[in-house]
Amino acid sequence: MGAVVEALLARVQAARTGLAAAVEAEDPYAVAVAQDELDDAVRLARRHGLDVKVSGVGEE
């Protein structure tokens, strides 16, 4: 796996972790920011041909 692919997948995973933490903290602003970061990370990964699943707020 290339460095770019690893970096993109790590960004998606970090965004998911950040979103989970924001939801756990019950911080609506942090949830919105984290969801935007996840959406952006997934969009960028998909643009580079990676098939990543989106699991945002209330989704599994």
GROMACS .gro file of C-alpha atoms in nm:
model
   60
    1MET     CA    1   0.000   0.000   0.000
    2GLY     CA    2   0.136   0.339  -0.095
    3ALA     CA    3   0.209   0.621   0.145
    4VAL     CA    4  -0.072   0.835   0.005
    5VAL     CA    5  -0.327   0.556   0.049
    6GLU     CA    6  -0.209   0.492   0.405
    7ALA     CA    7  -0.231   0.863   0.485
    8LEU     CA    8  -0.583   0.890   0.343
    9LEU     CA    9  -0.703   0.585   0.533
   10ALA     CA   10  -0.542   0.716   0.852
   11ARG     CA   11  -0.719   1.050   0.803
   12VAL     CA   12  -1.055   0.876   0.762
   13GLN     CA   13  -0.994   0.667   1.073
   14ALA     CA   14  -0.886   0.970   1.275
   15ALA     CA   15  -1.196   1.158   1.163
   16ARG     CA   16  -1.417   0.867   1.270
   17THR     CA   17  -1.246   0.859   1.609
   18GLY     CA   18  -1.287   1.233   1.648
   19LEU     CA   19  -1.654   1.213   1.560
   20ALA     CA   20  -1.711   0.935   1.812
   21ALA     CA   21  -1.539   1.140   2.082
   22ALA     CA   22  -1.749   1.447   2.001
   23VAL     CA   23  -2.070   1.245   2.013
   24GLU     CA   24  -1.962   1.090   2.344
   25ALA     CA   25  -1.891   1.439   2.483
   26GLU     CA   26  -2.238   1.552   2.369
   27ASP     CA   27  -2.086   1.865   2.214
   28PRO     CA   28  -2.300   1.972   1.917
   29TYR     CA   29  -2.038   2.210   1.776
   30ALA     CA   30  -1.761   1.950   1.798
   31VAL     CA   31  -1.993   1.694   1.635
   32ALA     CA   32  -2.058   1.929   1.343
   33VAL     CA   33  -1.688   2.003   1.297
   34ALA     CA   34  -1.595   1.633   1.325
   35GLN     CA   35  -1.868   1.532   1.080
   36ASP     CA   36  -1.740   1.788   0.829
   37GLU     CA   37  -1.386   1.650   0.870
   38LEU     CA   38  -1.511   1.295   0.815
   39ASP     CA   39  -1.707   1.399   0.506
   40ASP     CA   40  -1.401   1.577   0.366
   41ALA     CA   41  -1.169   1.283   0.440
   42VAL     CA   42  -1.407   1.034   0.277
   43ARG     CA   43  -1.456   1.258  -0.027
   44LEU     CA   44  -1.080   1.291  -0.073
   45ALA     CA   45  -1.024   0.917  -0.029
   46ARG     CA   46  -1.293   0.837  -0.283
   47ARG     CA   47  -1.143   1.089  -0.526
   48HIS     CA   48  -0.825   0.882  -0.507
   49GLY     CA   49  -1.010   0.559  -0.583
   50LEU     CA   50  -1.049   0.423  -0.230
   51ASP     CA   51  -1.376   0.257  -0.136
   52VAL     CA   52  -1.445   0.383   0.215
   53LYS     CA   53  -1.773   0.362   0.399
   54VAL     CA   54  -1.927   0.663   0.568
   55SER     CA   55  -2.058   0.613   0.917
   56GLY     CA   56  -2.155   0.945   1.060
   57VAL     CA   57  -2.373   1.055   1.345
   58GLY     CA   58  -2.639   0.796   1.416
   59GLU     CA   59  -2.504   0.553   1.156
   60GLU     CA   60  -2.312   0.230   1.191
   0.00000   0.00000   0.00000
